[in-house]
Amino acid sequence: MGGGSIMQGLRLGLLVLLCCLALCPAPVQGDKVLVMPVDRSHWLSMKLLVKELAARGHEMIVLVPDTSILIQGSDYYRTETFRVPYSKAQLDENVNKLKDAAFLKAPDIMYIFVNVQHLVHFTTMQMKGCEGLLYDEPLMQRLRGERFQMMLTDPFLPCGSIIAESFNIPAVYFSRGIPCGLDEKLTDFMQEFVDESGEGGFVVFTLGSMISQMPEEKAKQFFDAFSRIPQRVVWRYTGVVPENAPDNVRLMKWLPQNDLLGHPKVKAFITHGGTHGIYEGICNSVPMVMLPLFGDQSDNVHRMTVRGVGEVLTLFDITSDKLVEALNKVINDKRSDIMLT
């Protein structure tokens, strides 16, 4: 065998070896990560990252207030619960004031001040919860003894930053909005409903993790609008249902938002304009009808409308006619398709 053939054989062997090494899973040395989330929609985004880090061998410990709504125990992370100086009833009361302001009051200058006032009160409650954690000396000492390698924290509150500084560990700030979660299979019950939606397809409707009910008269406007469109509707709603509710509407206590938005027959997304939903709508190229409630949602929906990917309505003066018109526009307007691709 000539020298050239030998070298060629060596190169081929080296290439095969490198390919084998690339295909073999590398040994994983997992870190111990302390997680400081913010409840509700903030957690829905962060939870995806926590789950993926755990799947890659990292030990995840999540700090949870004892009034938590959505942060529950899990097989892929451990929780440490801390006490806060307010009850779930007090937290719900503050959230309800925000919701009532969106449904029942006109969006004028005074509304803006009232909305900010409610948000300040809500943030103040969260800060008190932060103090409850930081002044829980037995818990803090126990956490310090676990020797975490890093802190994953939501920048909405300073608790995580303070703990990271105290423990002398780096902090990673999670900005909400992982564009798309990993797709999961729909339940047979839901799969059948959307698969059989025909050429009209279907619409996804949810106002986020905080709102699954609305005043009965408002809800009637939505039911009436949905009875007048050819699409089926999957709606996260637990409120009063009229006797003449249309057959094309499927009501859910909870819905797999990202998986529905990724379905090939989805035509539109009715959303409150939260960061989580906006990113999933963009990622799945679904045009949106947006109904902002409070917080950063008005800013989010403005950014979408100026880019031509949605229509904005207000819950205060919504009518079935306005909703039907907006849905028809985003479903049939090819400009939305261009802007989302």
mmCIF file of C-alpha atoms in Angstrom:
data_model
loop_
_atom_site.group_PDB
_atom_site.id
_atom_site.type_symbol
_atom_site.label_atom_id
_atom_site.label_comp_id
_atom_site.label_asym_id
_atom_site.label_seq_id
_atom_site.Cartn_x
_atom_site.Cartn_y
_atom_site.Cartn_z
ATOM 1 C CA MET A 1 0.000 0.000 0.000
ATOM 2 C CA GLY A 2 1.400 3.378 -0.991
ATOM 3 C CA GLY A 3 1.932 6.295 1.374
ATOM 4 C CA GLY A 4 -1.003 8.176 -0.148
ATOM 5 C CA SER A 5 -3.347 5.271 0.497
ATOM 6 C CA ILE A 6 -2.146 4.976 4.089
ATOM 7 C CA MET A 7 -2.752 8.659 4.751
ATOM 8 C CA GLN A 8 -6.163 8.424 3.131
ATOM 9 C CA GLY A 9 -7.001 5.466 5.348
ATOM 10 C CA LEU A 10 -5.820 7.324 8.460
ATOM 11 C CA ARG A 11 -7.922 10.360 7.562
ATOM 12 C CA LEU A 12 -10.970 8.155 7.042
ATOM 13 C CA GLY A 13 -10.379 6.392 10.346
ATOM 14 C CA LEU A 14 -9.983 9.705 12.165
ATOM 15 C CA LEU A 15 -13.199 10.982 10.586
ATOM 16 C CA VAL A 16 -15.087 7.876 11.729
ATOM 17 C CA LEU A 17 -13.678 8.260 15.264
ATOM 18 C CA LEU A 18 -14.720 11.927 15.449
ATOM 19 C CA CYS A 19 -18.203 11.056 14.235
ATOM 20 C CA CYS A 20 -18.502 8.362 16.894
ATOM 21 C CA LEU A 21 -17.363 10.756 19.610
ATOM 22 C CA ALA A 22 -19.835 13.372 18.420
ATOM 23 C CA LEU A 23 -22.669 10.859 18.559
ATOM 24 C CA CYS A 24 -21.769 9.573 22.016
ATOM 25 C CA PRO A 25 -23.360 11.542 24.864
ATOM 26 C CA ALA A 26 -20.799 13.510 26.823
ATOM 27 C CA PRO A 27 -20.613 12.974 30.570
ATOM 28 C CA VAL A 28 -22.733 15.530 32.367
ATOM 29 C CA GLN A 29 -21.597 17.288 35.510
ATOM 30 C CA GLY A 30 -24.731 18.961 36.740
ATOM 31 C CA ASP A 31 -24.697 22.134 38.780
ATOM 32 C CA LYS A 32 -26.970 22.909 41.695
ATOM 33 C CA VAL A 33 -29.156 25.859 40.692
ATOM 34 C CA LEU A 34 -31.329 27.977 42.980
ATOM 35 C CA VAL A 35 -34.384 29.404 41.217
ATOM 36 C CA MET A 36 -36.248 32.570 42.276
ATOM 37 C CA PRO A 37 -39.380 32.848 40.098
ATOM 38 C CA VAL A 38 -42.370 35.189 40.008
ATOM 39 C CA ASP A 39 -45.746 33.464 40.031
ATOM 40 C CA ARG A 40 -48.362 33.239 37.285
ATOM 41 C CA SER A 41 -47.393 34.054 33.680
ATOM 42 C CA HIS A 42 -43.749 34.809 34.563
ATOM 43 C CA TRP A 43 -43.398 31.275 35.909
ATOM 44 C CA LEU A 44 -44.960 29.700 32.799
ATOM 45 C CA SER A 45 -42.001 30.929 30.745
ATOM 46 C CA MET A 46 -39.311 30.204 33.321
ATOM 47 C CA LYS A 47 -40.668 26.704 33.991
ATOM 48 C CA LEU A 48 -39.720 25.622 30.459
ATOM 49 C CA LEU A 49 -36.079 26.528 31.093
ATOM 50 C CA VAL A 50 -36.074 24.904 34.549
ATOM 51 C CA LYS A 51 -37.399 21.677 33.048
ATOM 52 C CA GLU A 52 -34.803 21.634 30.270
ATOM 53 C CA LEU A 53 -31.935 22.330 32.682
ATOM 54 C CA ALA A 54 -33.131 19.488 34.905
ATOM 55 C CA ALA A 55 -33.290 17.166 31.896
ATOM 56 C CA ARG A 56 -29.631 17.962 31.254
ATOM 57 C CA GLY A 57 -28.557 16.805 34.687
ATOM 58 C CA HIS A 58 -28.718 19.980 36.765
ATOM 59 C CA GLU A 59 -30.283 19.942 40.214
ATOM 60 C CA MET A 60 -32.984 22.619 40.348
ATOM 61 C CA ILE A 61 -34.342 24.007 43.637
ATOM 62 C CA VAL A 62 -37.264 26.426 43.240
ATOM 63 C CA LEU A 63 -38.238 28.940 45.947
ATOM 64 C CA VAL A 64 -42.033 29.075 46.300
ATOM 65 C CA PRO A 65 -44.186 31.457 48.388
ATOM 66 C CA ASP A 66 -46.843 29.698 50.451
ATOM 67 C CA THR A 67 -49.545 31.649 48.568
ATOM 68 C CA SER A 68 -48.391 30.395 45.167
ATOM 69 C CA ILE A 69 -51.040 29.828 42.496
ATOM 70 C CA LEU A 70 -49.162 28.122 39.651
ATOM 71 C CA ILE A 71 -45.797 27.030 41.091
ATOM 72 C CA GLN A 72 -46.367 23.451 42.168
ATOM 73 C CA GLY A 73 -44.163 20.500 43.035
ATOM 74 C CA SER A 74 -42.614 18.472 40.234
ATOM 75 C CA ASP A 75 -40.494 15.420 39.528
ATOM 76 C CA TYR A 76 -37.849 17.529 37.793
ATOM 77 C CA TYR A 77 -37.237 20.115 40.527
ATOM 78 C CA ARG A 78 -37.385 20.406 44.304
ATOM 79 C CA THR A 79 -39.264 23.197 46.037
ATOM 80 C CA GLU A 80 -38.463 25.210 49.150
ATOM 81 C CA THR A 81 -41.510 27.032 50.513
ATOM 82 C CA PHE A 82 -41.288 30.338 52.373
ATOM 83 C CA ARG A 83 -43.946 32.282 54.247
ATOM 84 C CA VAL A 84 -45.256 35.638 53.032
ATOM 85 C CA PRO A 85 -47.138 38.286 55.086
ATOM 86 C CA TYR A 86 -50.322 38.154 53.010
ATOM 87 C CA SER A 87 -52.966 35.566 52.193
ATOM 88 C CA LYS A 88 -54.163 34.178 48.880
ATOM 89 C CA ALA A 89 -57.421 36.028 49.467
ATOM 90 C CA GLN A 90 -55.574 39.361 49.711
ATOM 91 C CA LEU A 91 -53.580 38.572 46.582
ATOM 92 C CA ASP A 92 -56.732 37.600 44.682
ATOM 93 C CA GLU A 93 -58.472 40.784 45.806
ATOM 94 C CA ASN A 94 -55.708 42.905 44.321
ATOM 95 C CA VAL A 95 -55.702 40.919 41.072
ATOM 96 C CA ASN A 96 -59.496 41.206 40.862
ATOM 97 C CA LYS A 97 -59.234 44.994 41.074
ATOM 98 C CA LEU A 98 -56.945 44.943 38.058
ATOM 99 C CA LYS A 99 -59.369 42.718 36.156
ATOM 100 C CA ASP A 100 -62.421 44.792 37.082
ATOM 101 C CA ALA A 101 -60.703 47.954 35.889
ATOM 102 C CA ALA A 102 -60.156 46.344 32.478
ATOM 103 C CA PHE A 103 -63.724 45.081 32.084
ATOM 104 C CA LEU A 104 -65.769 47.838 33.660
ATOM 105 C CA LYS A 105 -63.985 51.170 33.177
ATOM 106 C CA ALA A 106 -63.265 53.224 30.098
ATOM 107 C CA PRO A 107 -59.554 53.509 29.173
ATOM 108 C CA ASP A 108 -59.226 57.232 29.921
ATOM 109 C CA ILE A 109 -56.508 59.187 31.733
ATOM 110 C CA MET A 110 -57.988 58.410 35.150
ATOM 111 C CA TYR A 111 -58.026 54.706 34.285
ATOM 112 C CA ILE A 112 -54.288 54.876 33.640
ATOM 113 C CA PHE A 113 -53.639 56.337 37.097
ATOM 114 C CA VAL A 114 -55.917 53.768 38.766
ATOM 115 C CA ASN A 115 -54.243 50.949 36.863
ATOM 116 C CA VAL A 116 -50.797 52.137 37.954
ATOM 117 C CA GLN A 117 -52.044 52.404 41.540
ATOM 118 C CA HIS A 118 -53.221 48.786 41.492
ATOM 119 C CA LEU A 119 -49.931 47.659 39.963
ATOM 120 C CA VAL A 120 -47.944 49.521 42.621
ATOM 121 C CA HIS A 121 -50.029 47.854 45.327
ATOM 122 C CA PHE A 122 -49.480 44.457 43.714
ATOM 123 C CA THR A 123 -45.725 45.047 43.487
ATOM 124 C CA THR A 124 -45.639 46.212 47.115
ATOM 125 C CA MET A 125 -47.221 42.925 48.179
ATOM 126 C CA GLN A 126 -44.612 41.024 46.178
ATOM 127 C CA MET A 127 -41.830 43.027 47.853
ATOM 128 C CA LYS A 128 -43.210 42.113 51.281
ATOM 129 C CA GLY A 129 -43.048 38.494 50.202
ATOM 130 C CA CYS A 130 -39.433 39.062 49.231
ATOM 131 C CA GLU A 131 -38.715 40.420 52.698
ATOM 132 C CA GLY A 132 -40.414 37.366 54.207
ATOM 133 C CA LEU A 133 -37.945 35.160 52.373
ATOM 134 C CA LEU A 134 -34.827 37.197 53.124
ATOM 135 C CA TYR A 135 -35.612 37.480 56.847
ATOM 136 C CA ASP A 136 -36.333 33.750 57.218
ATOM 137 C CA GLU A 137 -32.960 33.076 58.818
ATOM 138 C CA PRO A 138 -33.317 29.272 59.284
ATOM 139 C CA LEU A 139 -34.279 28.838 55.620
ATOM 140 C CA MET A 140 -31.510 31.142 54.415
ATOM 141 C CA GLN A 141 -28.915 29.299 56.491
ATOM 142 C CA ARG A 142 -30.109 25.953 55.135
ATOM 143 C CA LEU A 143 -29.942 27.231 51.559
ATOM 144 C CA ARG A 144 -26.489 28.700 52.127
ATOM 145 C CA GLY A 145 -25.301 25.287 53.281
ATOM 146 C CA GLU A 146 -26.369 23.665 50.009
ATOM 147 C CA ARG A 147 -23.567 25.473 48.150
ATOM 148 C CA PHE A 148 -25.381 26.412 44.961
ATOM 149 C CA GLN A 149 -23.332 27.131 41.843
ATOM 150 C CA MET A 150 -25.678 29.770 40.442
ATOM 151 C CA MET A 151 -28.977 31.628 40.826
ATOM 152 C CA LEU A 152 -31.660 31.747 38.116
ATOM 153 C CA THR A 153 -33.927 34.681 38.907
ATOM 154 C CA ASP A 154 -36.744 36.818 37.539
ATOM 155 C CA PRO A 155 -35.663 40.496 37.376
ATOM 156 C CA PHE A 156 -39.191 41.630 38.296
ATOM 157 C CA LEU A 157 -38.156 41.420 41.969
ATOM 158 C CA PRO A 158 -34.738 41.938 43.609
ATOM 159 C CA CYS A 159 -34.899 38.871 45.886
ATOM 160 C CA GLY A 160 -32.814 36.644 43.637
ATOM 161 C CA SER A 161 -30.128 39.286 43.119
ATOM 162 C CA ILE A 162 -29.815 39.868 46.865
ATOM 163 C CA ILE A 163 -29.550 36.150 47.599
ATOM 164 C CA ALA A 164 -26.957 35.657 44.844
ATOM 165 C CA GLU A 165 -24.858 38.495 46.272
ATOM 166 C CA SER A 166 -25.188 37.097 49.789
ATOM 167 C CA PHE A 167 -24.268 33.559 48.685
ATOM 168 C CA ASN A 168 -21.453 34.858 46.432
ATOM 169 C CA ILE A 169 -22.784 33.042 43.366
ATOM 170 C CA PRO A 170 -23.469 34.357 39.857
ATOM 171 C CA ALA A 171 -27.030 35.374 38.971
ATOM 172 C CA VAL A 172 -28.645 34.701 35.604
ATOM 173 C CA TYR A 173 -31.625 36.944 34.887
ATOM 174 C CA PHE A 174 -34.447 35.318 32.974
ATOM 175 C CA SER A 175 -36.316 37.729 30.717
ATOM 176 C CA ARG A 176 -39.751 36.310 29.985
ATOM 177 C CA GLY A 177 -40.681 34.952 26.623
ATOM 178 C CA ILE A 178 -39.073 31.746 25.428
ATOM 179 C CA PRO A 179 -40.456 32.064 21.904
ATOM 180 C CA CYS A 180 -41.826 28.545 21.663
ATOM 181 C CA GLY A 181 -41.994 25.692 24.085
ATOM 182 C CA LEU A 182 -41.364 22.142 22.958
ATOM 183 C CA ASP A 183 -44.373 20.714 21.168
ATOM 184 C CA GLU A 184 -46.333 18.072 23.020
ATOM 185 C CA LYS A 185 -49.076 15.799 21.746
ATOM 186 C CA LEU A 186 -52.630 17.065 22.173
ATOM 187 C CA THR A 187 -55.086 14.875 24.050
ATOM 188 C CA ASP A 188 -57.281 12.707 21.817
ATOM 189 C CA PHE A 189 -60.284 14.771 22.938
ATOM 190 C CA MET A 190 -58.692 18.027 21.783
ATOM 191 C CA GLN A 191 -56.950 16.547 18.748
ATOM 192 C CA GLU A 192 -60.242 15.337 17.303
ATOM 193 C CA PHE A 193 -61.941 18.721 17.810
ATOM 194 C CA VAL A 194 -59.260 20.686 15.944
ATOM 195 C CA ASP A 195 -58.494 18.047 13.297
ATOM 196 C CA GLU A 196 -62.157 17.995 12.269
ATOM 197 C CA SER A 197 -62.460 21.783 12.058
ATOM 198 C CA GLY A 198 -62.554 21.575 8.258
ATOM 199 C CA GLU A 199 -61.407 24.295 5.888
ATOM 200 C CA GLY A 200 -62.490 26.984 8.357
ATOM 201 C CA GLY A 201 -59.957 25.824 10.924
ATOM 202 C CA PHE A 202 -60.135 27.053 14.499
ATOM 203 C CA VAL A 203 -59.425 30.026 16.777
ATOM 204 C CA VAL A 204 -57.581 29.896 20.128
ATOM 205 C CA PHE A 205 -58.913 32.241 22.826
ATOM 206 C CA THR A 206 -57.374 32.834 26.241
ATOM 207 C CA LEU A 207 -56.872 35.895 28.429
ATOM 208 C CA GLY A 208 -53.900 34.407 30.230
ATOM 209 C CA SER A 209 -53.309 32.587 33.483
ATOM 210 C CA MET A 210 -55.164 35.142 35.627
ATOM 211 C CA ILE A 211 -58.523 35.389 33.860
ATOM 212 C CA SER A 212 -60.859 32.556 32.919
ATOM 213 C CA GLN A 213 -64.129 34.380 33.692
ATOM 214 C CA MET A 214 -65.709 37.704 32.766
ATOM 215 C CA PRO A 215 -68.974 39.588 33.415
ATOM 216 C CA GLU A 216 -71.880 37.658 31.905
ATOM 217 C CA GLU A 217 -72.893 40.450 29.522
ATOM 218 C CA LYS A 218 -69.335 40.623 28.186
ATOM 219 C CA ALA A 219 -69.219 36.863 27.703
ATOM 220 C CA LYS A 220 -72.442 36.974 25.676
ATOM 221 C CA GLN A 221 -70.742 39.249 23.146
ATOM 222 C CA PHE A 222 -68.079 36.600 22.586
ATOM 223 C CA PHE A 223 -70.533 33.703 22.349
ATOM 224 C CA ASP A 224 -72.613 35.663 19.838
ATOM 225 C CA ALA A 225 -69.559 36.524 17.745
ATOM 226 C CA PHE A 226 -68.360 32.918 17.696
ATOM 227 C CA SER A 227 -71.781 31.727 16.497
ATOM 228 C CA ARG A 228 -71.285 33.899 13.400
ATOM 229 C CA ILE A 229 -67.888 32.666 12.207
ATOM 230 C CA PRO A 230 -67.080 29.452 10.297
ATOM 231 C CA GLN A 231 -64.161 28.550 12.561
ATOM 232 C CA ARG A 232 -64.307 26.397 15.641
ATOM 233 C CA VAL A 233 -63.152 28.079 18.863
ATOM 234 C CA VAL A 234 -61.102 26.670 21.751
ATOM 235 C CA TRP A 235 -61.686 29.031 24.681
ATOM 236 C CA ARG A 236 -60.238 28.970 28.194
ATOM 237 C CA TYR A 237 -63.371 29.967 30.081
ATOM 238 C CA THR A 238 -64.981 28.879 33.356
ATOM 239 C CA GLY A 239 -67.730 31.495 33.673
ATOM 240 C CA VAL A 240 -71.476 31.416 33.032
ATOM 241 C CA VAL A 241 -72.440 29.669 29.792
ATOM 242 C CA PRO A 242 -75.646 30.786 28.030
ATOM 243 C CA GLU A 243 -78.239 28.180 27.090
ATOM 244 C CA ASN A 244 -77.802 28.952 23.406
ATOM 245 C CA ALA A 245 -74.008 28.601 23.412
ATOM 246 C CA PRO A 246 -72.868 27.719 19.866
ATOM 247 C CA ASP A 247 -71.761 24.169 19.078
ATOM 248 C CA ASN A 248 -68.519 25.333 17.458
ATOM 249 C CA VAL A 249 -67.099 26.471 20.823
ATOM 250 C CA ARG A 250 -65.102 24.150 23.091
ATOM 251 C CA LEU A 251 -64.709 25.546 26.632
ATOM 252 C CA MET A 252 -61.669 24.530 28.691
ATOM 253 C CA LYS A 253 -60.450 25.170 32.243
ATOM 254 C CA TRP A 254 -56.937 25.063 30.840
ATOM 255 C CA LEU A 255 -55.644 24.733 27.292
ATOM 256 C CA PRO A 256 -52.288 23.726 25.750
ATOM 257 C CA GLN A 257 -51.702 27.114 24.166
ATOM 258 C CA ASN A 258 -48.432 26.523 22.313
ATOM 259 C CA ASP A 259 -49.502 23.128 20.977
ATOM 260 C CA LEU A 260 -52.766 24.548 19.650
ATOM 261 C CA LEU A 261 -50.999 27.538 18.084
ATOM 262 C CA GLY A 262 -48.639 25.127 16.348
ATOM 263 C CA HIS A 263 -51.487 23.137 14.772
ATOM 264 C CA PRO A 264 -51.719 23.543 10.962
ATOM 265 C CA LYS A 265 -55.430 24.420 11.098
ATOM 266 C CA VAL A 266 -55.210 27.315 13.569
ATOM 267 C CA LYS A 267 -56.388 30.574 11.984
ATOM 268 C CA ALA A 268 -56.234 33.212 14.731
ATOM 269 C CA PHE A 269 -55.297 33.803 18.355
ATOM 270 C CA ILE A 270 -57.416 35.991 20.662
ATOM 271 C CA THR A 271 -55.074 37.060 23.468
ATOM 272 C CA HIS A 272 -54.662 39.631 26.217
ATOM 273 C CA GLY A 273 -51.223 40.471 24.864
ATOM 274 C CA GLY A 274 -49.034 39.002 27.590
ATOM 275 C CA THR A 275 -45.387 38.452 26.692
ATOM 276 C CA HIS A 276 -45.677 34.664 26.833
ATOM 277 C CA GLY A 277 -48.622 34.505 24.436
ATOM 278 C CA ILE A 278 -47.264 37.169 22.087
ATOM 279 C CA TYR A 279 -44.028 35.231 21.591
ATOM 280 C CA GLU A 280 -45.870 31.964 20.993
ATOM 281 C CA GLY A 281 -48.169 33.661 18.492
ATOM 282 C CA ILE A 282 -45.169 35.067 16.605
ATOM 283 C CA CYS A 283 -43.228 31.806 16.766
ATOM 284 C CA ASN A 284 -46.154 29.868 15.278
ATOM 285 C CA SER A 285 -47.013 32.627 12.745
ATOM 286 C CA VAL A 286 -50.583 33.057 14.003
ATOM 287 C CA PRO A 287 -52.304 36.455 13.490
ATOM 288 C CA MET A 288 -53.774 37.940 16.663
ATOM 289 C CA VAL A 289 -56.790 39.821 17.960
ATOM 290 C CA MET A 290 -55.517 41.464 21.140
ATOM 291 C CA LEU A 291 -57.438 42.600 24.220
ATOM 292 C CA PRO A 292 -54.915 44.211 26.611
ATOM 293 C CA LEU A 293 -55.826 44.205 30.300
ATOM 294 C CA PHE A 294 -53.045 45.834 32.342
ATOM 295 C CA GLY A 295 -49.319 46.081 32.902
ATOM 296 C CA ASP A 296 -47.094 45.864 29.825
ATOM 297 C CA GLN A 297 -49.837 44.406 27.653
ATOM 298 C CA SER A 298 -50.860 47.690 26.001
ATOM 299 C CA ASP A 299 -47.251 48.263 24.970
ATOM 300 C CA ASN A 300 -46.957 44.692 23.682
ATOM 301 C CA VAL A 301 -50.046 44.922 21.492
ATOM 302 C CA HIS A 302 -49.015 48.319 20.121
ATOM 303 C CA ARG A 303 -45.754 46.796 18.945
ATOM 304 C CA MET A 304 -47.709 44.066 17.156
ATOM 305 C CA THR A 305 -50.226 46.346 15.443
ATOM 306 C CA VAL A 306 -47.601 48.719 14.019
ATOM 307 C CA ARG A 307 -45.981 45.654 12.440
ATOM 308 C CA GLY A 308 -49.271 44.574 10.900
ATOM 309 C CA VAL A 309 -49.718 41.246 12.684
ATOM 310 C CA GLY A 310 -52.895 41.881 14.648
ATOM 311 C CA GLU A 311 -55.894 43.977 15.620
ATOM 312 C CA VAL A 312 -56.555 45.596 19.009
ATOM 313 C CA LEU A 313 -59.929 45.832 20.766
ATOM 314 C CA THR A 314 -60.812 46.930 24.308
ATOM 315 C CA LEU A 315 -62.816 44.780 26.681
ATOM 316 C CA PHE A 316 -64.631 47.839 27.983
ATOM 317 C CA ASP A 317 -66.570 48.514 24.772
ATOM 318 C CA ILE A 318 -66.225 45.261 22.842
ATOM 319 C CA THR A 319 -69.220 44.091 20.791
ATOM 320 C CA SER A 320 -69.834 40.939 18.803
ATOM 321 C CA ASP A 321 -69.757 42.995 15.585
ATOM 322 C CA LYS A 322 -66.324 44.440 16.401
ATOM 323 C CA LEU A 323 -64.965 41.010 17.273
ATOM 324 C CA VAL A 324 -66.286 39.356 14.098
ATOM 325 C CA GLU A 325 -64.859 42.175 11.996
ATOM 326 C CA ALA A 326 -61.443 41.913 13.675
ATOM 327 C CA LEU A 327 -61.320 38.121 13.321
ATOM 328 C CA ASN A 328 -62.278 38.233 9.659
ATOM 329 C CA LYS A 329 -59.632 40.866 9.045
ATOM 330 C CA VAL A 330 -56.705 39.017 10.620
ATOM 331 C CA ILE A 331 -57.755 35.658 9.162
ATOM 332 C CA ASN A 332 -58.176 36.957 5.621
ATOM 333 C CA ASP A 333 -55.503 39.678 5.556
ATOM 334 C CA LYS A 334 -52.491 38.233 3.746
ATOM 335 C CA ARG A 335 -50.326 41.088 5.072
ATOM 336 C CA SER A 336 -50.341 39.379 8.481
ATOM 337 C CA ASP A 337 -49.015 36.190 6.899
ATOM 338 C CA ILE A 338 -46.187 38.106 5.250
ATOM 339 C CA MET A 339 -45.200 39.938 8.449
ATOM 340 C CA LEU A 340 -45.213 36.740 10.523
ATOM 341 C CA THR A 341 -43.043 34.688 8.164
#
